[in-house]
Amino acid sequence: MPPLPPQPISPLDGRYRPAVTALGDHLSEAGLNRARVHVEIDWLLHLTDHSFFGSSPLDPELARRLRSVVQEFGQADIDRIGELEATTRHDVKAVEYYVREKLAALGLNAVAELTHFGCTSEDINNLSYALTIRSAVQDVWLPAFTAVIEELRRQAVEYRDEPMLSHTHGQPATPTTMGKELAVTVHRLERVKAQIEGTEYLGKFSGATGTFAADLVADPETDWQAVSRGFVTSLGLTWNPLTTQIESHDWQAELYNRISHANRILHNLCTDVWTYISIGYFTQIPVAGATGSSTMPHKVNPIRFENAEANLELSSALLDSLASTLVTSRLQRDLTDSSAQRNIGVALGHSVLALDNIKGGLGQISLNRPALAADLDANWEVLGEAIQTVVRAEVTAGRSSIADPYALLKELTRGRRIGQAELVEFVEGLDIGAEAKARLVALTPAAYTGLASTLVDHILPTATD
């Protein structure tokens, strides 16, 4: 067979591209190179603004035009850096040459030697990765994550009073409400979201082995630690004073572990919603023209949640690998991090794709209230917990002499289906106070939800812990 035209290997760059394309603005090779240009130009301006080595601050219009190189960075610039790298065989050196070309075009050859001054490639790279990862998380991943949380919050509030049979260990258990169960997930996700939002994005700028050696030789009188701190913080990053040639990547490991944790909570949501669909608690809203099965016309498959599961697993596998790989570097430097970091976009891409599917899936389900009511009415034995607990309270209060209330209810309910009539008859014959007896006779599985509805208040915007 003849070969196909060039095709994407990753489905993220193929069939799923529309869902993840926004990440490419940050975590592609082009996005990284734009950030490198940003760092190189800002460093040069930082030096001239402080009149290092006889330089002087650039004319404001020239400085603006130089900064516009970053703002107007586009395909022609991407291509030019690619051409330069084809010769240099070094990505950061290609960026340096590109910046020098821009300086020459602006008549700024006099300060060209301040390009990449005192830098090792990793001084540029670590800051560039910090900037691109921060923007990818804050501008793409977090909004998608927040949209899922908000849809879950909306449904939790809508369904807060909808009683539902619980299934601990897959068996009928003390009822809850659908809203409260969704609120549990919202609460979990909000905690991880706060941790991710609180991420410190660290940066180093201290030369070949983190000692400022070249800077100090060039100007022994300058406080190069202060210069480094000032430059890194001017980019909105946190300065890391103690590193080898590379920034140690601990902040990246922390971030990826947290996002991986968020993925796993979402995975739990997907498996639960899938199960609720399978037992009829949620019905799926058919999409016009969509096919659920190639051979069974009646089917509406929960593919959104299944797709999300797979992508969450892939994302967490990559994030876990990155978190473990990036914190290790042989002696002062090796290149394992260079290859690993090029996959950050892939790891986040699978998570963003999953978030897109979860948001879409949540919008295509509807609560099947009759199914919930029927399941509750078929499992009156779950009130055994309530009855034995009330009996124990009555015994303690001196209003009953029943021995071992738990065993009594276990004998009645364990492994058996009983209805309302049998339960009422049993309660009427108990040696307990009249008020407690009346309370139990009036109880139904649908009413035995405790504070489930009230607990949803904890995820409301005005709630306080």
Coordinates of C-alpha atoms in Angstrom, one line a residue:
M1 CA 0.0 0.0 0.0
P2 CA 1.2 3.5 -0.7
P3 CA 2.1 5.6 2.4
L4 CA -0.4 8.1 3.6
P5 CA 0.4 11.8 3.7
P6 CA 2.0 12.9 7.0
Q7 CA -0.5 12.3 9.9
P8 CA -0.5 13.1 13.6
I9 CA 0.5 10.2 15.8
S10 CA -1.2 11.5 18.9
P11 CA -5.1 11.6 18.9
L12 CA -4.7 14.9 20.8
D13 CA -3.3 16.4 17.5
G14 CA -5.9 14.4 15.4
R15 CA -9.5 13.7 16.2
Y16 CA -9.4 15.4 19.6
R17 CA -7.6 18.6 18.5
P18 CA -10.6 21.0 18.9
A19 CA -10.9 20.1 22.6
V20 CA -7.3 20.8 23.4
T21 CA -6.1 23.3 20.9
A22 CA -5.9 26.1 23.4
L23 CA -3.0 24.3 25.2
G24 CA -0.9 24.6 22.0
D25 CA -0.6 28.3 22.6
H26 CA 1.3 27.6 25.7
L27 CA 2.9 24.1 25.8
S28 CA 3.8 23.6 22.1
E29 CA 7.4 24.0 20.9
A30 CA 6.3 27.3 19.4
G31 CA 4.8 28.4 22.7
L32 CA 8.0 27.5 24.4
N33 CA 10.1 29.4 21.9
R34 CA 7.9 32.5 22.3
A35 CA 8.5 32.3 26.1
R36 CA 12.2 32.0 25.5
V37 CA 12.2 35.1 23.3
H38 CA 10.2 36.8 26.1
V39 CA 12.8 35.9 28.7
E40 CA 15.8 36.8 26.5
I41 CA 14.4 40.2 25.7
D42 CA 13.3 41.0 29.2
W43 CA 16.7 40.0 30.5
L44 CA 18.4 42.3 28.0
L45 CA 16.1 45.2 29.0
H46 CA 16.6 44.5 32.7
L47 CA 20.4 44.9 32.1
T48 CA 20.0 48.1 30.1
D49 CA 17.4 49.6 32.4
H50 CA 20.0 49.2 35.2
S51 CA 22.9 50.5 33.0
F52 CA 25.1 47.5 33.3
F53 CA 28.5 47.6 31.6
G54 CA 28.1 51.1 30.4
S55 CA 24.8 50.6 28.7
S56 CA 21.9 52.9 29.2
P57 CA 18.1 52.5 29.2
L58 CA 16.7 52.1 25.7
D59 CA 14.6 54.8 24.2
P60 CA 11.0 54.0 25.3
E61 CA 9.8 53.6 21.7
L62 CA 12.7 51.2 20.9
A63 CA 11.9 49.3 24.1
R64 CA 8.3 49.1 23.1
R65 CA 9.1 47.8 19.6
L66 CA 11.5 45.2 21.1
R67 CA 8.8 44.0 23.5
S68 CA 6.4 43.9 20.5
V69 CA 8.5 41.1 19.1
V70 CA 6.9 38.8 21.8
Q71 CA 3.4 40.3 21.4
E72 CA 3.5 39.8 17.6
F73 CA 5.2 36.5 17.6
G74 CA 3.7 34.4 14.8
Q75 CA 4.3 31.8 12.1
A76 CA 7.1 33.6 10.4
D77 CA 9.0 33.8 13.7
I78 CA 8.4 30.2 14.4
D79 CA 9.8 29.3 11.0
R80 CA 12.8 31.5 11.4
I81 CA 13.8 30.0 14.7
G82 CA 13.3 26.6 13.1
E83 CA 15.7 27.5 10.3
L84 CA 18.3 28.8 12.8
E85 CA 18.0 25.6 14.9
A86 CA 18.6 23.5 11.8
T87 CA 22.1 25.0 11.7
T88 CA 22.8 25.5 15.4
R89 CA 21.4 22.1 16.5
H90 CA 20.6 23.9 19.7
D91 CA 17.2 25.2 20.5
V92 CA 18.1 28.0 22.9
K93 CA 21.1 29.1 20.8
A94 CA 18.7 29.5 17.9
V95 CA 16.5 31.7 20.0
E96 CA 19.5 33.8 21.0
Y97 CA 20.5 34.3 17.3
Y98 CA 16.9 35.2 16.5
V99 CA 16.8 37.9 19.2
R100 CA 20.1 39.3 17.9
E101 CA 18.5 39.6 14.4
K102 CA 15.7 41.5 15.9
L103 CA 18.1 43.8 17.7
A104 CA 20.0 44.4 14.4
A105 CA 16.8 45.3 12.7
L106 CA 16.1 47.9 15.3
G107 CA 19.6 49.4 15.2
L108 CA 20.5 48.0 18.6
N109 CA 23.7 46.2 17.7
A110 CA 25.4 48.2 20.5
V111 CA 23.7 46.1 23.2
A112 CA 23.6 42.8 21.2
E113 CA 26.3 41.3 23.5
L114 CA 23.9 41.6 26.4
T115 CA 21.7 39.0 24.7
H116 CA 21.9 35.8 26.8
F117 CA 24.5 37.5 29.0
G118 CA 25.8 35.3 31.8
C119 CA 23.2 32.7 31.0
T120 CA 23.2 29.0 30.7
S121 CA 20.4 27.6 28.5
E122 CA 18.6 26.4 31.6
D123 CA 18.4 29.9 32.9
I124 CA 16.2 30.7 29.9
N125 CA 14.5 27.3 29.8
N126 CA 13.4 27.0 33.4
L127 CA 11.8 30.5 33.4
S128 CA 10.2 29.8 30.0
Y129 CA 8.7 26.6 31.3
A130 CA 7.5 28.2 34.4
L131 CA 5.8 30.9 32.4
T132 CA 4.2 28.6 29.9
I133 CA 3.1 26.0 32.4
R134 CA 1.6 28.7 34.6
S135 CA -0.4 30.2 31.7
A136 CA -1.5 26.8 30.5
V137 CA -2.8 25.9 34.0
Q138 CA -4.4 29.3 34.7
D139 CA -5.8 30.1 31.3
V140 CA -6.8 26.6 30.0
W141 CA -6.8 23.8 32.6
L142 CA -8.2 25.6 35.6
P143 CA -11.1 27.2 33.6
A144 CA -12.1 23.7 32.3
F145 CA -11.7 22.2 35.7
T146 CA -13.8 25.0 37.3
A147 CA -16.5 24.6 34.7
V148 CA -16.9 20.9 35.7
I149 CA -17.1 21.9 39.4
E150 CA -19.7 24.5 38.7
E151 CA -21.9 22.1 36.8
L152 CA -21.6 19.6 39.6
R153 CA -22.4 22.3 42.1
R154 CA -25.5 23.3 40.1
Q155 CA -26.7 19.7 40.0
A156 CA -25.9 19.1 43.7
V157 CA -28.1 22.0 44.6
E158 CA -30.9 21.0 42.2
Y159 CA -30.9 17.4 43.5
R160 CA -30.2 18.2 47.2
D161 CA -33.7 16.9 48.2
E162 CA -33.9 13.9 45.9
P163 CA -33.7 10.8 48.1
M164 CA -31.7 7.9 46.8
L165 CA -30.8 4.5 48.0
S166 CA -27.1 4.2 48.8
H167 CA -25.0 1.2 47.8
T168 CA -22.1 0.6 50.2
H169 CA -20.2 -2.4 48.9
G170 CA -22.7 -2.6 46.1
Q171 CA -25.5 -3.5 48.6
P172 CA -28.6 -1.5 49.6
A173 CA -27.6 0.9 52.4
T174 CA -28.8 4.0 54.4
P175 CA -30.4 6.4 51.9
T176 CA -28.8 9.7 51.0
T177 CA -29.7 12.3 48.3
M178 CA -28.3 12.6 44.9
G179 CA -27.4 16.2 45.6
K180 CA -25.4 15.3 48.7
E181 CA -23.4 12.7 46.8
L182 CA -22.5 15.1 44.1
A183 CA -21.7 17.7 46.7
V184 CA -19.1 15.3 48.2
T185 CA -17.3 15.4 44.8
V186 CA -17.5 19.2 44.6
H187 CA -16.0 19.5 48.1
R188 CA -13.1 17.2 47.2
L189 CA -12.4 19.0 43.9
E190 CA -12.5 22.4 45.5
R191 CA -9.8 21.4 48.0
V192 CA -7.5 20.2 45.3
K193 CA -8.3 23.3 43.2
A194 CA -7.2 25.6 46.0
Q195 CA -3.9 23.7 46.3
I196 CA -3.4 24.0 42.5
E197 CA -4.2 27.7 42.5
G198 CA -1.7 28.2 45.3
T199 CA 1.1 26.6 43.3
E200 CA 4.5 28.4 43.5
Y201 CA 6.1 28.7 40.1
L202 CA 9.9 28.8 40.9
G203 CA 12.7 30.1 38.7
K204 CA 16.5 30.3 38.9
F205 CA 18.9 32.6 37.1
S206 CA 22.3 31.9 38.3
G207 CA 24.5 30.5 35.5
A208 CA 26.1 27.3 34.5
T209 CA 26.2 25.6 37.9
G210 CA 24.1 27.9 40.0
T211 CA 27.0 29.9 41.4
F212 CA 26.8 33.2 39.4
A213 CA 30.5 32.6 38.6
A214 CA 30.5 34.2 35.1
D215 CA 28.5 37.2 36.3
L216 CA 30.8 37.8 39.3
V217 CA 33.9 37.7 37.1
A218 CA 32.4 40.2 34.7
D219 CA 31.4 42.6 37.5
P220 CA 32.7 41.7 41.0
E221 CA 31.0 44.7 42.6
T222 CA 27.4 43.8 41.7
D223 CA 25.1 42.0 44.0
W224 CA 24.2 39.3 41.5
Q225 CA 21.8 37.5 43.8
A226 CA 19.8 40.7 44.1
V227 CA 19.8 41.1 40.3
S228 CA 18.7 37.6 39.8
R229 CA 15.9 37.8 42.4
G230 CA 14.7 41.1 40.9
F231 CA 14.6 39.7 37.4
V232 CA 12.9 36.4 38.3
T233 CA 10.3 38.1 40.5
S234 CA 9.7 40.7 37.7
L235 CA 8.3 37.8 35.7
G236 CA 5.8 37.0 38.4
L237 CA 7.8 33.9 39.5
T238 CA 9.3 32.9 42.9
W239 CA 13.0 33.1 43.0
N240 CA 14.9 29.9 43.8
P241 CA 18.4 30.9 45.2
L242 CA 19.9 27.4 45.6
T243 CA 20.1 25.2 42.5
T244 CA 22.5 23.3 40.3
Q245 CA 22.6 24.1 36.6
I246 CA 18.8 23.5 36.6
E247 CA 16.0 24.6 38.7
S248 CA 15.2 21.6 40.8
H249 CA 11.6 21.1 39.4
D250 CA 10.1 20.3 42.8
W251 CA 7.3 22.8 42.2
Q252 CA 6.5 21.0 39.0
A253 CA 6.3 17.6 40.8
E254 CA 4.0 19.2 43.4
L255 CA 1.8 20.6 40.7
Y256 CA 1.6 17.4 38.7
N257 CA 0.8 15.4 41.7
R258 CA -2.1 17.7 42.6
I259 CA -3.5 17.6 39.0
S260 CA -3.1 13.9 39.0
H261 CA -5.0 13.7 42.3
A262 CA -7.8 15.9 40.7
N263 CA -7.8 13.5 37.8
R264 CA -8.4 10.5 40.1
I265 CA -11.3 12.3 41.9
L266 CA -12.8 12.9 38.5
H267 CA -12.2 9.3 37.6
N268 CA -14.2 8.3 40.7
L269 CA -17.0 10.6 39.5
C270 CA -17.0 9.1 36.1
T271 CA -17.3 5.5 37.4
D272 CA -20.1 6.5 39.8
V273 CA -22.1 8.4 37.2
W274 CA -21.6 5.5 34.8
T275 CA -23.0 3.1 37.4
Y276 CA -25.9 5.4 38.2
I277 CA -26.7 5.4 34.5
S278 CA -26.4 1.6 34.3
I279 CA -28.9 1.1 37.2
G280 CA -31.3 3.7 35.8
Y281 CA -30.8 6.5 38.3
F282 CA -29.7 8.8 35.5
T283 CA -31.2 8.7 32.0
Q284 CA -29.2 9.9 29.1
I285 CA -30.5 12.6 26.8
P286 CA -30.1 11.3 23.2
V287 CA -28.1 13.5 20.9
A288 CA -29.9 14.1 17.5
G289 CA -28.2 12.0 14.8
A290 CA -25.8 10.2 17.2
T291 CA -25.4 6.4 17.1
G292 CA -25.0 4.5 20.4
S293 CA -24.3 1.1 18.9
S294 CA -23.5 -0.1 15.3
T295 CA -25.9 -3.0 15.7
M296 CA -28.3 -2.2 18.6
P297 CA -30.4 0.8 17.7
H298 CA -31.9 1.3 21.2
K299 CA -28.6 2.0 22.9
V300 CA -27.4 5.4 24.2
N301 CA -23.9 4.6 25.5
P302 CA -22.3 6.7 28.3
I303 CA -19.3 7.3 26.0
R304 CA -18.5 10.7 27.4
F305 CA -17.7 9.3 30.8
E306 CA -15.9 6.3 29.4
N307 CA -13.7 8.5 27.2
A308 CA -13.0 10.7 30.2
E309 CA -12.0 7.7 32.3
A310 CA -9.4 6.6 29.7
N311 CA -8.0 10.1 29.3
L312 CA -7.8 10.7 33.0
E313 CA -5.8 7.5 33.4
L314 CA -3.4 8.5 30.6
S315 CA -3.0 12.0 32.0
S316 CA -2.3 10.7 35.5
A317 CA 0.2 8.1 34.2
L318 CA 2.1 10.8 32.4
L319 CA 1.9 13.3 35.3
D320 CA 3.1 10.7 37.7
S321 CA 6.0 9.9 35.5
L322 CA 6.9 13.6 35.1
A323 CA 6.7 14.1 38.9
S324 CA 9.0 11.3 39.6
T325 CA 11.4 11.9 36.7
L326 CA 11.9 15.6 37.0
V327 CA 13.0 15.7 40.7
T328 CA 16.1 13.7 39.8
S329 CA 19.1 15.1 37.9
R330 CA 22.6 13.4 37.9
L331 CA 25.1 15.6 39.7
Q332 CA 24.8 19.2 38.4
R333 CA 22.9 18.4 35.2
D334 CA 21.6 15.8 32.8
L335 CA 19.1 16.0 29.9
T336 CA 16.4 13.7 31.2
D337 CA 14.3 16.7 32.1
S338 CA 14.6 18.2 28.7
S339 CA 12.8 15.3 26.9
A340 CA 10.4 14.8 29.8
Q341 CA 9.2 18.4 29.9
R342 CA 8.3 18.3 26.2
N343 CA 5.4 16.0 27.2
I344 CA 3.8 18.3 29.8
G345 CA 1.3 19.5 27.1
V346 CA 0.4 15.8 26.3
A347 CA -0.2 15.1 30.0
L348 CA -2.4 18.2 30.5
G349 CA -4.0 17.6 27.1
H350 CA -5.5 14.3 28.2
S351 CA -6.8 15.9 31.3
V352 CA -8.4 18.8 29.4
L353 CA -9.9 16.4 27.0
A354 CA -11.4 14.4 29.9
L355 CA -12.8 17.6 31.4
D356 CA -14.4 18.5 28.1
N357 CA -16.1 15.1 28.0
I358 CA -17.2 15.2 31.7
K359 CA -18.7 18.6 31.2
G360 CA -20.5 17.4 28.1
G361 CA -21.6 14.2 29.7
L362 CA -23.1 16.0 32.7
G363 CA -25.1 18.1 30.4
Q364 CA -26.6 15.0 28.7
I365 CA -28.0 13.2 31.8
S366 CA -31.3 13.7 33.7
L367 CA -32.3 12.4 37.1
N368 CA -34.8 9.5 36.9
R369 CA -36.8 10.3 40.0
P370 CA -39.3 7.4 39.5
A371 CA -36.4 4.9 39.4
L372 CA -34.9 6.3 42.6
A373 CA -38.3 6.2 44.3
A374 CA -39.0 2.6 43.2
D375 CA -35.6 1.4 44.5
L376 CA -36.2 3.0 47.9
D377 CA -39.6 1.5 48.2
A378 CA -38.2 -2.0 47.4
N379 CA -35.7 -1.8 50.2
W380 CA -37.4 -1.1 53.5
E381 CA -34.9 -3.3 55.3
V382 CA -32.5 -0.4 55.2
L383 CA -34.5 1.1 58.1
G384 CA -33.1 -1.7 60.3
E385 CA -30.3 0.7 61.2
A386 CA -32.7 3.4 62.3
I387 CA -34.8 1.0 64.4
Q388 CA -31.9 -0.6 66.2
T389 CA -30.4 2.8 66.9
V390 CA -33.6 4.1 68.4
V391 CA -34.1 0.9 70.5
R392 CA -30.5 1.3 71.9
A393 CA -31.4 4.9 72.8
E394 CA -34.6 3.8 74.5
V395 CA -32.7 1.1 76.5
T396 CA -30.2 3.7 77.7
A397 CA -33.0 6.1 78.7
G398 CA -34.7 3.3 80.7
R399 CA -37.7 3.0 78.4
S400 CA -36.9 -0.4 77.1
S401 CA -35.5 -3.7 78.4
I402 CA -34.6 -5.2 75.0
A403 CA -31.3 -7.1 75.1
D404 CA -29.0 -6.7 72.1
P405 CA -31.1 -4.6 69.7
Y406 CA -28.6 -5.0 66.9
A407 CA -29.0 -8.8 66.9
L408 CA -32.7 -8.5 67.0
L409 CA -32.7 -6.4 63.8
K410 CA -30.1 -8.5 62.1
E411 CA -32.4 -11.5 62.6
L412 CA -35.3 -9.6 61.0
T413 CA -33.5 -8.0 58.1
R414 CA -30.2 -9.6 57.1
G415 CA -30.4 -11.2 53.7
R416 CA -34.2 -10.7 53.6
R417 CA -36.5 -8.4 51.7
I418 CA -39.2 -7.0 53.9
G419 CA -41.9 -4.4 53.2
Q420 CA -43.6 -1.6 55.0
A421 CA -46.3 -3.8 56.5
E422 CA -43.8 -6.2 58.1
L423 CA -41.6 -3.4 59.4
V424 CA -44.6 -1.6 61.0
E425 CA -45.8 -4.8 62.6
F426 CA -42.4 -5.4 64.0
V427 CA -42.1 -1.9 65.4
E428 CA -45.5 -2.0 66.9
G429 CA -44.5 -5.1 68.9
L430 CA -41.3 -3.5 70.3
D431 CA -40.8 -2.7 74.0
I432 CA -40.1 1.1 73.5
G433 CA -41.7 4.4 74.4
A434 CA -44.8 5.6 72.5
E435 CA -43.1 8.6 71.0
A436 CA -40.2 6.6 69.7
K437 CA -42.5 4.0 68.3
A438 CA -44.6 6.6 66.5
R439 CA -41.5 8.1 65.0
L440 CA -40.3 4.8 63.6
V441 CA -43.8 3.8 62.3
A442 CA -43.9 7.1 60.3
L443 CA -40.4 6.6 58.9
T444 CA -39.9 5.6 55.2
P445 CA -36.7 4.9 53.2
A446 CA -37.2 8.1 51.3
A447 CA -37.4 10.1 54.5
Y448 CA -34.4 8.5 56.1
T449 CA -31.8 10.8 54.6
G450 CA -30.6 12.5 57.8
L451 CA -28.9 15.9 57.1
A452 CA -28.1 15.0 53.5
S453 CA -29.9 18.1 52.1
T454 CA -28.5 20.4 54.7
L455 CA -24.9 19.2 54.1
V456 CA -25.1 20.6 50.5
D457 CA -24.9 24.0 52.1
H458 CA -21.2 23.4 52.6
I459 CA -20.5 23.8 48.9
L460 CA -22.6 27.0 48.4
P461 CA -20.5 30.1 47.6
T462 CA -21.5 31.7 50.9
A463 CA -20.7 28.7 53.0
T464 CA -18.0 28.9 55.7
D465 CA -16.2 25.9 57.2

